[in-house]
């Protein structure tokens, strides 16, 4: 892919071409015209006419390069003939030939055509000079011939050098474009992989915090109900009802996870109401004493869900690991955020040795909201879980 000139580059190219056109007229066209003013008869008028034709042709091609009448190669052919004719008339066409050399590289289709046209112009100029000076033996000089040949040689070397530089620049541009495209593809793939990984982690966390906890509760309740069928049918009936309610909640959560239901249910209404329902279910299922201080705290949907999930995970850990007799939960709001504190009087554990998915999931969930989870515990001293979510997550 060859890069097109940028607007700033096109402006500079246009300015350079105008400067060249002015230099070509002043240094190339004007000298033979001024010199012809001292001539008589046919030489003067032919010099004027040839200079005018060359200048008009250059102006036309430069201003309208795609005009259907005077194509660039036709103009170059006319330029070759004009240079040869002026050299034949004047005998001093080296200057006009040298300042006209850039046109052969500007308007030719390829470097090969540029070399061919400029070579033809050099030959025509030299032939015209020789023919003119052969008629004026007393004025014969090789200076114009030498300058013409030197100018042609230098123009070929410079032209090929510039073409090579341009080709290398285009090649670098193509290579850089390919590298940029490859880097963009790699970056897009990395973003895609990262997005897929983050989505898997989110789904794993949601499944752990909802379906897995619900299934664990169902298993515990089913075992308790089965063991009490003969001795306490009423309690077993209540436990079966809890199993049914938990299964319904799990079904609703599953519909949310697969996208067949709105992302809403778990935190509808106030966060205090959602937490009370969770605590009532926990008390009913476990029989533990729960003390709750749950004022109405205004917060947005993500914060409500995060607080509810932290509560569910903490209570699940109490049920499975703590062997506690009492649980206390306190919800408070301050100028800097919302705090949820859950404590139990269970057996406790060494926090540094804990590598469970639940605690890491709570930390990650809170971190997404700019919050923080602090777990304080030691063997025999119970556990304290403190979740803090900053004010910017609130309504």
Coordinates of C-alpha atoms in Angstrom, one line a residue:
X1 CA 0.0 0.0 0.0
X2 CA 1.6 3.3 -1.2
X3 CA 0.8 6.2 1.1
X4 CA -0.9 9.1 -0.5
X5 CA 0.5 12.6 0.1
X6 CA -1.0 14.2 3.1
X7 CA -2.7 17.7 2.7
X8 CA 0.4 19.4 4.1
X9 CA 2.6 17.5 1.7
X10 CA 0.4 18.3 -1.3
X11 CA 0.6 22.0 -0.4
X12 CA 4.4 21.9 -0.2
X13 CA 4.6 20.0 -3.6
X14 CA 2.3 22.7 -5.1
X15 CA 4.6 25.5 -3.8
X16 CA 7.7 23.7 -5.1
X17 CA 6.2 23.3 -8.5
X18 CA 5.3 26.9 -8.7
X19 CA 8.8 27.9 -7.7
X20 CA 10.2 25.6 -10.4
X21 CA 7.8 27.0 -13.0
X22 CA 9.0 30.5 -12.2
X23 CA 12.7 29.5 -12.3
X24 CA 12.1 27.7 -15.6
X25 CA 10.6 30.8 -17.2
X26 CA 13.2 33.2 -15.9
X27 CA 16.3 31.0 -16.4
X28 CA 15.2 28.9 -19.4
X29 CA 12.6 30.7 -21.5
X30 CA 13.4 34.3 -21.0
X31 CA 17.1 34.3 -22.0
X32 CA 16.6 33.0 -25.6
X33 CA 13.6 35.4 -26.0
X34 CA 15.6 38.4 -24.8
X35 CA 18.5 37.4 -26.9
X36 CA 16.2 37.1 -30.0
X37 CA 15.2 40.8 -29.6
X38 CA 18.5 41.7 -31.3
X39 CA 18.0 39.3 -34.2
X40 CA 16.3 40.2 -37.5
X41 CA 13.7 38.5 -39.6
X42 CA 12.8 34.9 -39.4
X43 CA 15.1 33.9 -36.5
X44 CA 13.5 36.4 -34.1
X45 CA 9.9 35.3 -34.9
X46 CA 10.7 31.6 -34.9
X47 CA 12.4 32.0 -31.5
X48 CA 9.4 33.8 -30.1
X49 CA 7.0 31.2 -31.5
X50 CA 8.9 28.2 -30.2
X51 CA 9.4 29.7 -26.8
X52 CA 5.7 30.5 -26.6
X53 CA 4.7 27.0 -27.7
X54 CA 6.9 25.3 -25.1
X55 CA 5.7 27.6 -22.3
X56 CA 2.1 27.2 -23.3
X57 CA 2.4 23.4 -23.5
X58 CA 4.1 23.3 -20.0
X59 CA 1.4 25.5 -18.5
X60 CA -1.3 23.3 -20.0
X61 CA 0.1 20.0 -18.8
X62 CA 1.1 21.3 -15.4
X63 CA -2.4 22.8 -14.8
X64 CA -4.5 20.1 -16.5
X65 CA -2.4 16.9 -16.6
X66 CA -5.4 14.7 -17.6
X67 CA -6.6 16.9 -20.5
X68 CA -7.6 14.8 -23.5
X69 CA -5.7 16.9 -26.1
X70 CA -2.1 17.5 -24.8
X71 CA -1.1 14.4 -22.9
X72 CA 2.1 14.5 -20.9
X73 CA 4.0 12.3 -23.4
X74 CA 2.9 14.4 -26.3
X75 CA 4.1 17.5 -24.5
X76 CA 7.5 15.8 -23.9
X77 CA 7.8 15.0 -27.6
X78 CA 7.0 18.7 -28.4
X79 CA 9.6 19.7 -25.8
X80 CA 12.3 17.6 -27.4
X81 CA 11.5 19.1 -30.8
X82 CA 11.3 22.6 -29.4
X83 CA 14.7 22.3 -27.7
X84 CA 16.3 21.0 -30.8
X85 CA 14.7 23.7 -33.0
X86 CA 15.8 26.6 -30.6
X87 CA 19.3 25.1 -30.4
X88 CA 19.3 25.1 -34.2
X89 CA 18.2 28.7 -34.4
X90 CA 20.2 30.1 -31.5
X91 CA 23.2 27.8 -31.1
X92 CA 23.0 28.1 -27.3
X93 CA 20.3 25.8 -26.1
X94 CA 22.2 24.2 -23.2
X95 CA 20.7 26.5 -20.5
X96 CA 17.1 25.8 -21.6
X97 CA 17.8 22.1 -21.9
X98 CA 19.3 21.9 -18.3
X99 CA 16.4 23.8 -16.6
X100 CA 13.9 21.7 -18.6
X101 CA 15.3 18.3 -17.4
X102 CA 13.0 18.0 -14.3
X103 CA 10.0 18.0 -16.6
X104 CA 11.1 14.7 -18.2
X105 CA 11.0 13.1 -14.7
X106 CA 7.8 14.8 -13.7
X107 CA 5.7 13.9 -16.7
X108 CA 7.1 10.6 -18.0
X109 CA 5.3 7.4 -17.1
X110 CA 8.4 5.7 -15.7
X111 CA 12.2 6.2 -15.2
X112 CA 12.8 4.4 -18.5
X113 CA 10.7 6.9 -20.4
X114 CA 12.3 9.8 -18.5
X115 CA 15.8 8.6 -19.6
X116 CA 14.6 8.1 -23.2
X117 CA 12.9 11.5 -23.6
X118 CA 15.7 13.4 -21.9
X119 CA 18.3 11.5 -24.0
X120 CA 16.4 12.4 -27.1
X121 CA 16.2 16.1 -26.0
X122 CA 20.0 16.0 -25.3
X123 CA 20.7 14.6 -28.7
X124 CA 18.4 17.1 -30.4
X125 CA 20.0 20.0 -28.5
X126 CA 23.5 18.9 -29.3
X127 CA 22.6 18.3 -32.9
X128 CA 21.0 21.7 -33.2
X129 CA 24.1 23.4 -31.6
X130 CA 26.5 21.6 -33.9
X131 CA 24.4 22.4 -37.0
X132 CA 24.1 26.0 -36.0
X133 CA 27.8 26.4 -35.3
X134 CA 28.8 24.6 -38.4
X135 CA 27.2 27.6 -40.3
X136 CA 29.1 30.0 -38.1
X137 CA 32.6 28.5 -38.0
X138 CA 34.1 31.7 -36.5
X139 CA 31.8 31.3 -33.4
X140 CA 32.3 27.5 -33.0
X141 CA 32.5 26.5 -29.3
X142 CA 32.1 23.2 -27.5
X143 CA 30.9 24.7 -24.2
X144 CA 27.2 24.3 -24.8
X145 CA 27.7 20.8 -26.0
X146 CA 29.7 19.8 -22.9
X147 CA 27.2 21.4 -20.6
X148 CA 24.3 19.6 -22.3
X149 CA 26.0 16.2 -22.0
X150 CA 27.0 16.9 -18.4
X151 CA 23.5 18.1 -17.5
X152 CA 21.9 14.9 -19.1
X153 CA 24.3 12.6 -17.2
X154 CA 23.7 14.3 -13.9
X155 CA 20.0 14.3 -14.4
X156 CA 20.0 10.6 -15.1
X157 CA 22.0 9.9 -12.0
X158 CA 20.0 12.2 -9.8
X159 CA 16.7 11.0 -11.3
X160 CA 17.5 7.3 -10.7
X161 CA 18.7 8.2 -7.2
X162 CA 15.4 10.0 -6.3
X163 CA 13.4 7.1 -7.8
X164 CA 15.3 4.7 -5.7
X165 CA 14.7 6.8 -2.5
X166 CA 11.0 7.0 -3.3
X167 CA 10.8 3.3 -3.9
X168 CA 12.6 2.6 -0.6
X169 CA 10.3 5.0 1.2
X170 CA 7.2 3.3 -0.3
X171 CA 8.6 -0.1 0.6
X172 CA 9.1 1.1 4.2
X173 CA 5.6 2.6 4.2
X174 CA 4.2 -0.7 3.0
X175 CA 6.2 -2.7 5.6
X176 CA 5.2 -0.3 8.4
X177 CA 1.5 -0.5 7.3
X178 CA 1.7 -4.3 7.3
X179 CA 3.4 -4.3 10.7
X180 CA 0.7 -1.9 12.0
X181 CA -2.1 -4.0 10.6
X182 CA -0.5 -7.1 12.2
X183 CA -0.1 -5.3 15.5
X184 CA -3.7 -4.2 15.4
X185 CA -4.9 -7.7 14.7
X186 CA -2.8 -9.1 17.6
X187 CA -4.1 -6.3 19.8
X188 CA -7.7 -7.1 18.8
X189 CA -7.1 -10.8 19.4
X190 CA -5.6 -10.0 22.8
X191 CA -8.5 -7.9 23.7
X192 CA -10.9 -10.6 22.6
X193 CA -9.1 -13.2 24.6
X194 CA -9.0 -10.9 27.6
X195 CA -12.7 -10.2 27.2
X196 CA -13.5 -13.9 27.0
X197 CA -11.4 -14.6 30.1
X198 CA -13.0 -11.8 32.1
X199 CA -16.5 -13.1 31.0
X200 CA -15.6 -16.6 32.0
X201 CA -14.4 -15.3 35.4
X202 CA -17.6 -13.2 35.8
X203 CA -19.8 -16.2 34.9
X204 CA -17.8 -18.5 37.3
X205 CA -18.3 -15.9 40.1
X206 CA -22.0 -15.5 39.4
X207 CA -22.5 -19.3 39.3
X208 CA -20.6 -19.8 42.5
X209 CA -22.4 -16.9 44.3
X210 CA -25.9 -18.0 43.1
X211 CA -26.4 -21.5 41.7
X212 CA -23.6 -23.2 43.6
X213 CA -24.7 -21.7 46.9
X214 CA -28.3 -22.6 46.2
X215 CA -27.4 -26.2 45.4
X216 CA -25.3 -26.4 48.6
X217 CA -28.3 -25.2 50.6
X218 CA -30.6 -27.6 48.9
X219 CA -28.3 -30.5 49.7
X220 CA -28.1 -29.5 53.4
X221 CA -31.8 -29.0 53.7
X222 CA -32.5 -32.3 51.8
X223 CA -30.3 -34.2 54.2
X224 CA -31.9 -32.6 57.2
X225 CA -35.4 -33.2 55.9
X226 CA -34.7 -36.9 55.2
X227 CA -33.3 -37.5 58.7
X228 CA -36.3 -35.9 60.3
X229 CA -39.1 -37.5 58.3
X230 CA -39.9 -39.9 61.0
X231 CA -39.1 -37.9 64.1
X232 CA -40.2 -34.4 63.1
X233 CA -42.5 -34.3 60.0
X234 CA -43.4 -30.7 60.5
X235 CA -39.8 -29.5 60.5
X236 CA -39.1 -31.7 57.4
X237 CA -42.1 -30.2 55.6
X238 CA -40.7 -26.7 56.3
X239 CA -37.4 -27.8 55.0
X240 CA -38.9 -29.2 51.9
X241 CA -40.6 -25.9 51.3
X242 CA -37.3 -24.1 51.7
X243 CA -35.8 -26.5 49.2
X244 CA -38.6 -25.6 46.8
X245 CA -38.1 -21.9 47.3
X246 CA -34.4 -22.2 46.9
X247 CA -34.8 -24.2 43.7
X248 CA -37.2 -21.6 42.3
X249 CA -34.6 -18.9 43.1
X250 CA -31.9 -20.9 41.5
X251 CA -34.0 -21.3 38.4
X252 CA -34.6 -17.5 38.2
X253 CA -30.9 -16.9 38.7
X254 CA -30.1 -19.4 35.9
X255 CA -32.5 -17.6 33.5
X256 CA -30.7 -14.3 34.3
X257 CA -27.3 -15.9 33.6
X258 CA -28.3 -17.3 30.2
X259 CA -29.9 -14.1 29.3
X260 CA -33.5 -15.3 29.0
X261 CA -34.6 -13.0 31.8
X262 CA -33.9 -9.3 32.7
X263 CA -30.8 -8.7 34.9
X264 CA -32.8 -7.6 37.9
X265 CA -34.3 -10.0 40.5
X266 CA -31.7 -10.4 43.2
X267 CA -31.5 -6.7 44.2
X268 CA -34.9 -5.3 43.5
X269 CA -36.1 -2.8 46.1
X270 CA -33.9 -1.6 48.9
X271 CA -30.7 -3.3 49.8
X272 CA -31.9 -3.6 53.4
X273 CA -35.0 -5.5 52.3
X274 CA -33.0 -7.9 50.1
X275 CA -30.6 -8.6 53.0
X276 CA -33.5 -9.2 55.5
X277 CA -35.0 -11.8 53.1
X278 CA -31.6 -13.5 52.9
X279 CA -31.2 -13.5 56.7
X280 CA -34.7 -14.8 57.3
X281 CA -34.0 -17.7 54.9
X282 CA -30.7 -18.4 56.6
X283 CA -32.3 -18.4 60.1
X284 CA -35.1 -20.6 58.9
X285 CA -32.6 -23.1 57.4
X286 CA -30.0 -23.2 60.1
X287 CA -31.8 -22.1 63.3
X288 CA -28.8 -19.8 64.2
X289 CA -29.4 -16.5 66.1
X290 CA -28.9 -13.6 63.7
X291 CA -28.7 -10.0 64.9
X292 CA -29.2 -7.4 62.1
X293 CA -28.9 -3.6 62.0
X294 CA -30.1 -2.8 58.5
X295 CA -31.2 0.8 57.9
X296 CA -32.5 1.9 54.6
X297 CA -29.5 2.9 52.6
X298 CA -29.8 4.4 49.1
X299 CA -27.4 2.8 46.6
X300 CA -27.4 1.8 42.9
X301 CA -28.1 -1.6 41.4
X302 CA -24.5 -2.9 41.2
X303 CA -23.8 -1.9 44.8
X304 CA -27.0 -3.7 46.0
X305 CA -26.0 -6.8 44.1
X306 CA -22.5 -6.7 45.5
X307 CA -23.6 -6.3 49.1
X308 CA -26.2 -9.1 48.7
X309 CA -23.6 -11.5 47.1
X310 CA -21.1 -10.7 49.9
X311 CA -23.8 -11.5 52.5
X312 CA -24.8 -14.7 50.8
X313 CA -21.2 -15.9 50.5
X314 CA -20.4 -15.0 54.1
X315 CA -23.5 -16.8 55.4
X316 CA -22.7 -19.8 53.3
X317 CA -19.2 -19.9 54.8
X318 CA -20.7 -19.7 58.3
X319 CA -23.1 -22.6 57.5
X320 CA -20.3 -24.8 56.0
X321 CA -17.2 -24.0 58.1
X322 CA -17.8 -21.8 61.1
X323 CA -19.9 -24.0 63.5
X324 CA -21.1 -20.7 64.9
X325 CA -24.0 -20.1 67.3
X326 CA -24.7 -16.4 66.4
X327 CA -24.2 -14.1 63.5
X328 CA -24.3 -10.3 63.5
X329 CA -24.7 -8.1 60.4
X330 CA -24.5 -4.3 60.3
X331 CA -25.1 -2.0 57.3
X332 CA -24.0 1.6 57.6
X333 CA -23.7 4.6 55.2
X334 CA -21.2 7.3 55.6
X335 CA -19.9 10.3 53.6
X336 CA -17.3 8.2 51.8
X337 CA -19.3 5.0 51.2
X338 CA -21.4 2.0 52.3
X339 CA -20.1 -0.5 54.8
X340 CA -21.4 -4.0 55.4
X341 CA -20.0 -5.9 58.5
X342 CA -20.7 -9.5 59.1
X343 CA -19.4 -11.3 62.2
X344 CA -19.8 -14.7 63.7
X345 CA -18.6 -16.5 66.9
X346 CA -17.5 -19.6 65.1
X347 CA -14.2 -21.5 65.1
X348 CA -12.4 -19.0 62.9
X349 CA -9.5 -19.7 60.5
X350 CA -6.1 -18.4 59.4
X351 CA -6.9 -15.8 56.7
X352 CA -3.5 -16.1 55.0
X353 CA -4.0 -19.8 54.5
X354 CA -7.4 -19.4 52.9
X355 CA -7.4 -19.7 49.1
X356 CA -11.1 -20.3 48.5
X357 CA -12.9 -19.1 45.4
X358 CA -15.6 -17.4 47.5
X359 CA -13.3 -14.8 49.2
X360 CA -11.5 -14.1 46.0
X361 CA -14.8 -13.7 44.2
X362 CA -16.0 -11.2 46.8
X363 CA -12.8 -9.2 46.5
X364 CA -12.9 -9.1 42.8
X365 CA -16.6 -8.1 42.8
X366 CA -15.9 -5.2 45.2
X367 CA -12.8 -4.2 43.3
X368 CA -14.8 -3.7 40.1
X369 CA -16.8 -1.0 42.1
X370 CA -13.7 0.5 43.6
X371 CA -14.5 -1.2 46.9
X372 CA -12.5 -3.3 49.3
X373 CA -13.0 -6.5 51.4
X374 CA -11.3 -7.0 54.7
X375 CA -11.4 -10.4 56.5
X376 CA -10.3 -10.6 60.1
X377 CA -10.2 -14.0 61.8
X378 CA -8.0 -16.4 63.9
X379 CA -8.6 -19.9 65.1
X380 CA -11.2 -19.9 68.0
X381 CA -12.0 -16.2 67.7
X382 CA -14.7 -16.1 65.1
X383 CA -14.6 -14.2 61.8
X384 CA -15.3 -10.6 60.8
X385 CA -16.0 -9.7 57.2
X386 CA -16.0 -6.0 56.2
X387 CA -17.1 -4.9 52.7
X388 CA -16.7 -1.2 51.8
X389 CA -17.9 0.4 48.6
X390 CA -17.1 4.0 48.0
X391 CA -19.7 6.8 47.6
X392 CA -19.1 7.1 43.8
X393 CA -20.9 3.8 43.4
X394 CA -24.0 5.2 45.2
X395 CA -26.9 7.0 43.6

